[in-house]
Amino acid sequence: MVRTYGVAPDRDEVDTAVAGESEQSALLGGDAPVQKKRDGHATLSSSVGNLANTIIGSGMLTFPLAMASAGIIPGMITCLFSGSVAAFGLYLLSHAAARAPHRQASFFAVAKMTFPRAAVFFDAAIAIKCFGVSISYLIIIKGLMPGVVKSLYHDLSSNNPPEWALSGRNWITLFMLILIPLCFLRNLHSLRHTSYIGLFAVAYLVLIVIVCYFRPLSGMPEKGEIAWVHFTPSFISTFPVQVFAFTCAQNLFPIFNELSSNTQGRMDIVVGSSIGAATLTYEVIAVFGYLTFGNKVGANIIAMYPSTSLFIAVGQLAIVILVLFSYPLQVHPCRNCLDKVFHGGNVPKTDTEVEELDEAHGSSDMSPMKHSLLTAGIIASSFTIAYFVDDLQMVLSFVGSTGSTTISFILPGLFYWKLTHNDPTANKVLTRASAALAAYGAFIFIFCLSFNIYQVVKPHASG
């Protein structure tokens, strides 16, 4: 039996069909095997860990600066607001995922049910966004590791570090030996242990900002002014940092597919726990970082502390570990989206093929050959760019203002609105709220993109 990809059968109808096929085989004397619906194997804890690790990334380093641009009270409110809006978008996506083919939810599958002509373009946008973020992670590693080596040698050895250890390019080359096997894993559940390590790195950074507030280290810069409310022009450029720091929608569908007993209640726990943990982390880092340095805080909070301290050096190494294990979490959705783009979504499979491939590899959307080629292409391309390029800030700001806004706000709102606006049994308040979320995303998209263009044009105009 061939199932048309992108058409969402009702779950009760699937159960009835399976039972009907079994009864028909018995009546006709056939011995065809009964097809069973696949179930996920991921636990709640691994799903929360993977989604939280997707959310919490290098963006947390800039939250103290974002708070300094508005003051303590507005900074805390905007962080909470951004987290709430992101959680609402994930909530809408989880509802849309439940209407997709069983355990085959994806942006493409939902788009085929809502806006089929634009489905491939949606996946292309997601792939570009994830690819850009993966490059930024490698560049962060390349920039931090030489400083970590210097700090460790300063505290633990009287000798100077070898010349090769002060090259960021050498370090990302070495780290690829760790990343390549992780990137070839076919499901997110396999990355649960690396996600736990990454979350430990986040906890260590939280410990640094708290300890250094109560017990400042020698060599720290002088504290600047602190205000409860103090909006500055830089608030316009720092607010999008808070918005994009909660982006994780690209991995919601894989987590939904892999979570055992993926009911709406269990998905709400995953979303609520992940966003809640991220919001609490960002708030603590922002408040204590801002209280420590005041309006003199920099864009990278970990760089504000003296690197001669072993305590800080370990923290910088923890950030490297965080982005290191976040890299595969970007390759996974990038690979899946590129598969849909290259094949135009025409990936029909029989139920038997889906079941066998899922049991063997944890994914039913691509063959082992396609999986290997796409993964190798993503890794080779991102590594090559990160090896030769040191600054992708402006490029990634465009990727973030477009791709992150699209998958976090615009698509969740449009998907839910399209699926429910003609349904008389649907919650009309949620339907209107989903339309408002899409409109909000479109506004942020246009505003941030225009601001980025202005930032590029401004220096040339003044020159």
Coordinates of C-alpha atoms in Angstrom, one line a residue:
M1 CA 0.0 0.0 0.0
V2 CA 1.4 3.4 -1.0
R3 CA 0.7 6.3 1.3
T4 CA 0.7 9.7 -0.4
Y5 CA 3.3 11.9 1.4
G6 CA 1.8 15.1 2.9
V7 CA -1.8 13.8 3.2
A8 CA -2.7 13.4 6.9
P9 CA -5.1 10.6 7.6
D10 CA -7.0 10.7 10.8
R11 CA -5.5 8.5 13.5
D12 CA -8.7 6.7 14.2
E13 CA -9.0 6.0 10.5
V14 CA -5.5 4.5 10.4
D15 CA -6.4 2.2 13.3
T16 CA -9.6 1.1 11.5
A17 CA -7.7 0.6 8.2
V18 CA -5.1 -1.6 9.9
A19 CA -7.8 -3.6 11.6
G20 CA -9.7 -4.0 8.4
E21 CA -6.7 -5.2 6.5
S22 CA -6.2 -7.9 9.2
E23 CA -9.8 -9.0 9.1
Q24 CA -9.8 -9.1 5.3
S25 CA -6.6 -11.2 5.3
A26 CA -8.1 -13.7 7.7
L27 CA -11.4 -14.0 5.7
L28 CA -9.6 -14.5 2.4
G29 CA -7.1 -16.9 3.8
G30 CA -4.2 -14.6 3.0
D31 CA -1.0 -14.5 5.0
A32 CA 0.1 -10.9 4.3
P33 CA 1.7 -9.3 7.4
V34 CA -0.4 -6.8 9.3
Q35 CA 1.2 -3.3 9.1
K36 CA 1.7 -1.7 12.5
K37 CA 2.1 2.0 13.2
R38 CA 5.6 2.9 14.2
D39 CA 6.2 4.3 17.7
G40 CA 8.9 6.6 18.9
H41 CA 11.6 5.6 21.4
A42 CA 12.8 8.9 22.8
T43 CA 12.1 9.7 26.4
L44 CA 10.7 13.0 27.8
S45 CA 14.1 13.8 29.4
S46 CA 16.0 13.3 26.1
S47 CA 13.5 15.3 24.2
V48 CA 13.6 18.2 26.6
G49 CA 17.4 18.0 26.6
N50 CA 17.7 18.1 22.9
L51 CA 15.2 20.9 22.4
A52 CA 16.7 23.0 25.3
N53 CA 20.2 22.5 23.8
T54 CA 18.8 23.7 20.4
I55 CA 17.5 26.9 22.1
I56 CA 20.3 27.8 24.4
G57 CA 23.3 28.7 22.3
S58 CA 25.8 31.5 21.8
G59 CA 22.9 34.1 21.8
M60 CA 22.9 33.9 25.6
L61 CA 26.3 35.7 25.7
T62 CA 24.7 38.9 24.5
F63 CA 21.8 39.1 26.9
P64 CA 23.5 41.4 29.5
L65 CA 24.2 43.9 26.7
A66 CA 20.5 43.7 25.7
M67 CA 19.5 44.4 29.2
A68 CA 21.9 47.3 29.4
S69 CA 20.2 48.9 26.3
A70 CA 16.9 49.1 28.2
G71 CA 17.4 48.7 31.9
I72 CA 16.6 45.8 34.3
I73 CA 12.8 45.9 34.2
P74 CA 12.3 46.3 30.4
G75 CA 15.1 43.8 29.8
M76 CA 13.5 41.1 31.9
I77 CA 10.0 41.8 30.4
T78 CA 11.3 41.6 26.8
C79 CA 13.1 38.3 27.6
L80 CA 10.0 36.8 29.1
F81 CA 7.9 38.1 26.2
S82 CA 10.2 36.7 23.6
G83 CA 10.2 33.3 25.3
S84 CA 6.4 33.3 25.6
V85 CA 5.9 34.1 21.9
A86 CA 8.4 31.4 21.0
A87 CA 6.6 28.9 23.2
F88 CA 3.2 29.8 21.6
G89 CA 4.7 29.2 18.1
L90 CA 6.0 25.7 19.2
Y91 CA 2.6 24.9 20.7
L92 CA 0.9 25.7 17.3
L93 CA 3.5 23.6 15.5
S94 CA 2.9 20.6 17.7
H95 CA -0.8 20.8 16.9
A96 CA 0.0 20.9 13.2
A97 CA 2.4 18.0 13.6
A98 CA -0.4 15.8 15.0
R99 CA -2.2 16.2 11.7
A100 CA 0.7 15.1 9.6
P101 CA 1.3 11.4 8.5
H102 CA 2.1 9.2 11.5
R103 CA 5.7 9.8 12.7
Q104 CA 6.5 11.7 9.5
A105 CA 5.8 15.3 10.6
S106 CA 8.0 18.0 9.1
F107 CA 7.7 21.5 7.8
F108 CA 7.4 20.0 4.3
A109 CA 4.6 17.6 5.3
V110 CA 2.6 20.3 7.0
A111 CA 3.2 22.7 4.2
K112 CA 1.8 20.2 1.7
M113 CA -1.4 20.2 3.7
T114 CA -1.6 24.0 3.9
F115 CA 0.4 25.7 1.2
P116 CA 1.6 22.9 -1.1
R117 CA 3.1 25.2 -3.8
A118 CA 5.3 26.9 -1.3
A119 CA 6.4 23.7 0.6
V120 CA 9.8 23.4 -1.1
F121 CA 10.6 27.1 -0.5
F122 CA 9.9 26.7 3.2
D123 CA 12.3 23.9 3.5
A124 CA 14.9 25.8 1.5
A125 CA 14.7 28.7 4.0
I126 CA 15.0 26.4 7.0
A127 CA 18.1 24.6 5.4
I128 CA 19.8 27.9 4.7
K129 CA 19.1 29.1 8.3
C130 CA 20.5 25.9 9.9
F131 CA 23.5 25.9 7.6
G132 CA 24.4 29.5 8.5
V133 CA 24.1 28.8 12.2
S134 CA 26.3 25.7 11.9
I135 CA 29.0 27.8 10.3
S136 CA 28.8 30.3 13.2
Y137 CA 29.3 27.6 15.7
L138 CA 32.6 26.5 14.0
I139 CA 33.7 30.1 13.8
I140 CA 33.0 30.6 17.6
I141 CA 35.1 27.5 18.3
K142 CA 37.9 28.8 16.1
G143 CA 37.9 32.2 17.9
L144 CA 37.7 30.9 21.5
M145 CA 40.1 27.9 21.5
P146 CA 43.4 29.9 21.2
G147 CA 42.4 32.0 24.2
V148 CA 41.5 28.9 26.2
V149 CA 44.8 27.3 25.5
K150 CA 46.7 30.5 26.5
S151 CA 44.7 30.6 29.8
L152 CA 45.3 27.0 30.6
Y153 CA 49.0 27.2 30.0
H154 CA 49.2 30.4 32.0
D155 CA 47.7 28.6 35.1
L156 CA 48.9 25.1 34.7
S157 CA 52.3 25.4 33.0
S158 CA 55.4 27.6 33.0
N159 CA 56.0 26.9 29.4
N160 CA 54.5 28.7 26.4
P161 CA 51.9 26.8 24.4
P162 CA 53.0 25.2 21.1
E163 CA 52.4 27.3 18.0
W164 CA 50.0 24.8 16.5
A165 CA 47.7 25.0 19.6
L166 CA 47.2 28.8 19.0
S167 CA 45.6 28.3 15.6
G168 CA 41.8 28.2 15.6
R169 CA 41.9 26.5 12.2
N170 CA 43.8 23.6 13.7
W171 CA 41.3 23.2 16.5
I172 CA 38.2 23.1 14.3
T173 CA 40.0 20.5 12.1
L174 CA 40.7 18.4 15.2
F175 CA 37.1 18.8 16.5
M176 CA 35.7 17.6 13.2
L177 CA 36.9 14.1 14.2
I178 CA 34.4 14.3 17.0
L179 CA 31.6 16.0 15.1
I180 CA 31.6 13.9 11.9
P181 CA 30.4 10.7 13.6
L182 CA 27.7 12.7 15.6
C183 CA 26.4 14.4 12.4
F184 CA 25.9 11.0 10.7
L185 CA 23.5 9.8 13.4
R186 CA 20.0 9.5 11.9
N187 CA 17.9 10.7 14.9
L188 CA 18.0 13.3 17.6
H189 CA 17.5 10.7 20.4
S190 CA 21.0 9.5 19.6
L191 CA 22.3 12.9 20.5
R192 CA 20.8 13.0 24.0
H193 CA 24.1 12.5 25.9
T194 CA 25.9 15.2 24.0
S195 CA 22.9 17.6 24.7
Y196 CA 23.3 16.9 28.4
I197 CA 27.0 17.8 28.2
G198 CA 26.1 21.0 26.4
L199 CA 23.5 21.9 29.1
F200 CA 26.2 21.3 31.7
A201 CA 28.3 24.0 29.9
V202 CA 25.4 26.4 30.2
A203 CA 25.1 25.7 33.9
Y204 CA 28.8 26.5 34.3
L205 CA 28.4 29.9 32.6
V206 CA 25.5 30.7 34.9
L207 CA 27.8 29.8 37.9
I208 CA 30.4 32.2 36.6
V209 CA 28.2 35.2 36.3
I210 CA 26.7 34.6 39.8
V211 CA 30.0 33.9 41.5
C212 CA 31.8 36.8 39.9
Y213 CA 29.0 39.2 40.9
F214 CA 29.3 38.3 44.6
R215 CA 33.1 37.8 44.5
P216 CA 34.6 39.9 41.7
L217 CA 37.9 38.7 40.3
S218 CA 41.0 40.9 40.1
G219 CA 41.5 42.4 36.7
M220 CA 37.8 42.9 36.0
P221 CA 36.9 46.2 34.4
E222 CA 35.3 48.9 36.5
K223 CA 31.5 48.7 36.9
G224 CA 29.4 51.2 34.9
E225 CA 26.0 52.7 35.7
I226 CA 23.0 50.6 36.4
A227 CA 19.4 51.6 35.7
W228 CA 16.0 50.1 36.3
V229 CA 14.6 51.7 33.1
H230 CA 16.9 53.3 30.6
F231 CA 16.1 52.9 26.9
T232 CA 18.9 53.7 24.5
P233 CA 19.0 53.6 20.6
S234 CA 20.9 50.3 20.7
F235 CA 17.8 48.6 22.1
I236 CA 16.6 48.5 18.4
S237 CA 19.5 46.3 17.5
T238 CA 19.6 44.2 20.7
F239 CA 15.9 43.3 20.9
P240 CA 16.2 40.9 17.9
V241 CA 18.9 39.1 19.8
Q242 CA 16.4 38.1 22.4
V243 CA 13.9 37.1 19.7
F244 CA 16.2 34.8 17.8
A245 CA 17.8 33.3 21.0
F246 CA 14.7 31.2 21.4
T247 CA 14.7 29.8 17.9
C248 CA 14.4 26.0 18.0
A249 CA 11.4 25.2 15.7
Q250 CA 13.6 23.4 13.2
N251 CA 13.9 20.5 15.6
L252 CA 10.4 20.4 17.0
F253 CA 9.1 18.0 14.3
P254 CA 12.0 15.4 14.7
I255 CA 11.4 15.5 18.4
F256 CA 7.6 15.0 17.9
N257 CA 8.3 12.0 15.6
E258 CA 10.7 10.4 18.0
L259 CA 9.0 11.0 21.3
S260 CA 7.3 7.9 22.7
S261 CA 3.5 8.4 23.2
N262 CA 3.7 11.9 21.6
T263 CA 0.4 13.1 22.9
Q264 CA -0.3 16.9 23.0
G265 CA 0.1 16.8 26.8
R266 CA 3.6 15.3 26.6
M267 CA 4.6 17.7 23.8
D268 CA 3.4 20.6 26.0
I269 CA 5.7 19.3 28.8
V270 CA 8.7 19.2 26.3
V271 CA 8.0 22.7 25.0
G272 CA 7.2 24.3 28.4
S273 CA 10.2 22.7 30.1
S274 CA 12.6 23.7 27.3
I275 CA 11.4 27.3 26.9
G276 CA 11.1 27.7 30.7
A277 CA 14.7 26.5 31.2
A278 CA 16.0 28.7 28.5
T279 CA 14.1 31.8 29.8
L280 CA 15.4 31.3 33.3
T281 CA 18.9 30.8 32.1
Y282 CA 18.8 34.0 30.0
E283 CA 17.3 36.0 32.8
V284 CA 20.0 35.0 35.3
I285 CA 22.8 35.6 32.9
A286 CA 21.4 39.0 31.8
V287 CA 20.6 40.3 35.3
F288 CA 23.9 39.2 37.0
G289 CA 26.0 40.1 34.0
Y290 CA 24.5 43.6 33.8
L291 CA 24.7 44.1 37.6
T292 CA 28.4 43.1 37.5
F293 CA 29.5 45.5 34.7
G294 CA 26.6 48.0 34.3
N295 CA 26.4 49.9 31.1
K296 CA 30.1 49.0 30.3
V297 CA 29.1 45.4 29.6
G298 CA 30.3 44.0 26.2
A299 CA 28.6 42.0 23.5
N300 CA 30.2 38.7 24.8
I301 CA 29.8 38.4 28.6
I302 CA 32.4 35.6 28.9
A303 CA 35.0 37.8 27.3
M304 CA 34.5 40.5 30.1
Y305 CA 36.1 38.3 32.7
P306 CA 39.9 38.0 33.0
S307 CA 41.1 35.0 31.1
T308 CA 44.1 34.5 33.4
S309 CA 41.7 32.9 35.9
L310 CA 41.5 29.1 35.6
F311 CA 37.9 29.4 36.7
I312 CA 37.1 31.6 33.7
A313 CA 39.3 29.5 31.3
V314 CA 37.2 26.4 32.2
G315 CA 34.1 28.6 31.5
Q316 CA 35.4 29.5 28.0
L317 CA 36.1 25.9 27.4
A318 CA 32.5 25.1 28.5
I319 CA 31.2 27.5 25.8
V320 CA 33.3 25.7 23.2
I321 CA 31.8 22.4 24.3
L322 CA 28.3 23.9 24.1
V323 CA 28.6 25.1 20.5
L324 CA 30.5 21.9 19.6
F325 CA 27.6 19.7 20.6
S326 CA 25.1 22.1 19.2
Y327 CA 26.6 21.7 15.7
P328 CA 25.0 18.3 15.0
L329 CA 21.6 19.7 16.1
Q330 CA 21.8 22.1 13.1
V331 CA 23.0 19.5 10.6
H332 CA 20.1 17.2 11.4
P333 CA 17.3 19.5 10.2
C334 CA 19.4 21.0 7.4
R335 CA 19.9 17.5 6.0
N336 CA 16.2 16.6 6.2
C337 CA 15.1 19.9 4.5
L338 CA 17.7 19.6 1.7
D339 CA 16.4 16.1 1.0
K340 CA 12.9 17.5 0.4
V341 CA 14.3 20.4 -1.7
F342 CA 16.3 18.2 -4.0
H343 CA 13.5 15.7 -4.5
G344 CA 10.6 18.2 -4.6
G345 CA 8.9 16.2 -1.8
N346 CA 8.4 13.1 -4.0
V347 CA 9.5 10.5 -1.6
P348 CA 6.7 8.0 -1.4
K349 CA 7.4 4.7 0.3
T350 CA 5.4 1.6 1.1
D351 CA 4.5 1.0 4.7
T352 CA 6.9 -2.0 4.8
E353 CA 9.8 0.1 3.5
V354 CA 9.0 2.8 6.1
E355 CA 8.9 0.3 8.9
E356 CA 12.1 -1.5 7.9
L357 CA 14.1 1.7 7.4
D358 CA 12.9 3.2 10.6
E359 CA 14.0 0.1 12.6
A360 CA 17.4 0.1 11.0
H361 CA 18.3 3.7 10.9
G362 CA 15.8 5.8 12.8
S363 CA 14.6 7.7 9.8
S364 CA 12.3 6.8 7.0
D365 CA 12.7 9.8 4.7
M366 CA 16.0 9.0 2.9
S367 CA 18.1 6.1 1.9
P368 CA 21.5 5.4 3.5
M369 CA 23.2 6.7 0.4
K370 CA 21.3 10.0 0.3
H371 CA 21.8 10.4 4.0
S372 CA 25.6 10.0 3.7
L373 CA 26.0 12.3 0.7
L374 CA 23.9 15.1 2.1
T375 CA 25.6 14.9 5.5
A376 CA 29.1 14.8 3.9
G377 CA 28.1 17.8 1.7
I378 CA 26.9 19.9 4.7
I379 CA 29.9 19.1 6.8
A380 CA 32.4 19.8 4.1
S381 CA 30.8 23.0 3.0
S382 CA 30.4 24.5 6.5
F383 CA 33.9 23.5 7.5
T384 CA 35.5 25.0 4.4
I385 CA 33.7 28.3 4.9
A386 CA 34.4 28.5 8.6
Y387 CA 38.1 27.6 7.9
F388 CA 38.7 30.5 5.6
V389 CA 36.2 33.1 7.0
D390 CA 36.5 34.8 10.4
D391 CA 33.5 37.1 10.5
L392 CA 30.1 36.1 9.3
Q393 CA 28.2 38.5 11.7
M394 CA 26.4 40.5 9.0
V395 CA 25.6 37.4 6.9
L396 CA 24.2 35.6 9.9
S397 CA 22.2 38.6 11.0
F398 CA 20.4 38.5 7.6
V399 CA 19.9 34.7 8.0
G400 CA 18.6 35.1 11.5
S401 CA 16.2 38.0 10.7
T402 CA 14.7 36.0 7.8
G403 CA 15.1 32.3 8.5
S404 CA 14.6 32.4 12.3
T405 CA 11.6 34.7 12.1
T406 CA 10.0 32.6 9.3
I407 CA 10.2 29.2 11.1
S408 CA 9.5 30.6 14.6
F409 CA 6.6 32.9 14.0
I410 CA 5.3 33.2 10.4
L411 CA 5.0 29.5 9.5
P412 CA 3.6 28.3 12.9
G413 CA 0.9 31.0 12.7
L414 CA 0.1 30.4 9.0
F415 CA 0.0 26.6 9.4
Y416 CA -2.4 26.6 12.4
W417 CA -4.6 29.3 10.8
K418 CA -4.9 27.4 7.5
L419 CA -5.7 24.1 9.3
T420 CA -8.4 25.6 11.6
H421 CA -10.0 28.7 10.1
N422 CA -12.7 26.7 8.3
D423 CA -13.1 24.1 11.0
P424 CA -16.2 24.9 13.1
T425 CA -15.0 22.8 16.0
A426 CA -11.6 24.6 16.3
N427 CA -10.9 27.1 19.0
K428 CA -11.5 30.5 17.3
V429 CA -9.4 32.4 19.9
L430 CA -6.4 30.2 19.0
T431 CA -7.1 30.6 15.3
R432 CA -7.1 34.4 15.6
A433 CA -4.0 34.3 17.9
S434 CA -2.2 32.2 15.2
A435 CA -3.0 34.9 12.6
A436 CA -1.6 37.5 15.0
L437 CA 1.6 35.5 15.5
A438 CA 2.1 35.4 11.7
A439 CA 1.6 39.1 11.5
Y440 CA 4.0 39.7 14.3
G441 CA 6.6 37.6 12.6
A442 CA 6.1 39.4 9.3
F443 CA 6.6 42.7 11.2
I444 CA 9.8 41.5 12.9
F445 CA 11.0 40.1 9.5
I446 CA 10.6 43.4 7.7
F447 CA 11.8 45.6 10.6
C448 CA 15.0 43.6 11.3
L449 CA 15.8 43.0 7.6
S450 CA 15.4 46.8 6.9
F451 CA 17.6 47.6 9.9
N452 CA 20.3 45.2 8.7
I453 CA 20.3 46.7 5.3
Y454 CA 20.5 50.2 6.9
Q455 CA 23.5 49.0 8.9
V456 CA 25.2 47.9 5.6
V457 CA 24.4 51.0 3.6
K458 CA 25.1 53.6 6.4
P459 CA 28.9 53.3 6.3
H460 CA 29.0 53.6 2.6
A461 CA 26.6 56.6 2.6
S462 CA 28.7 58.4 5.2
G463 CA 31.9 57.7 3.4

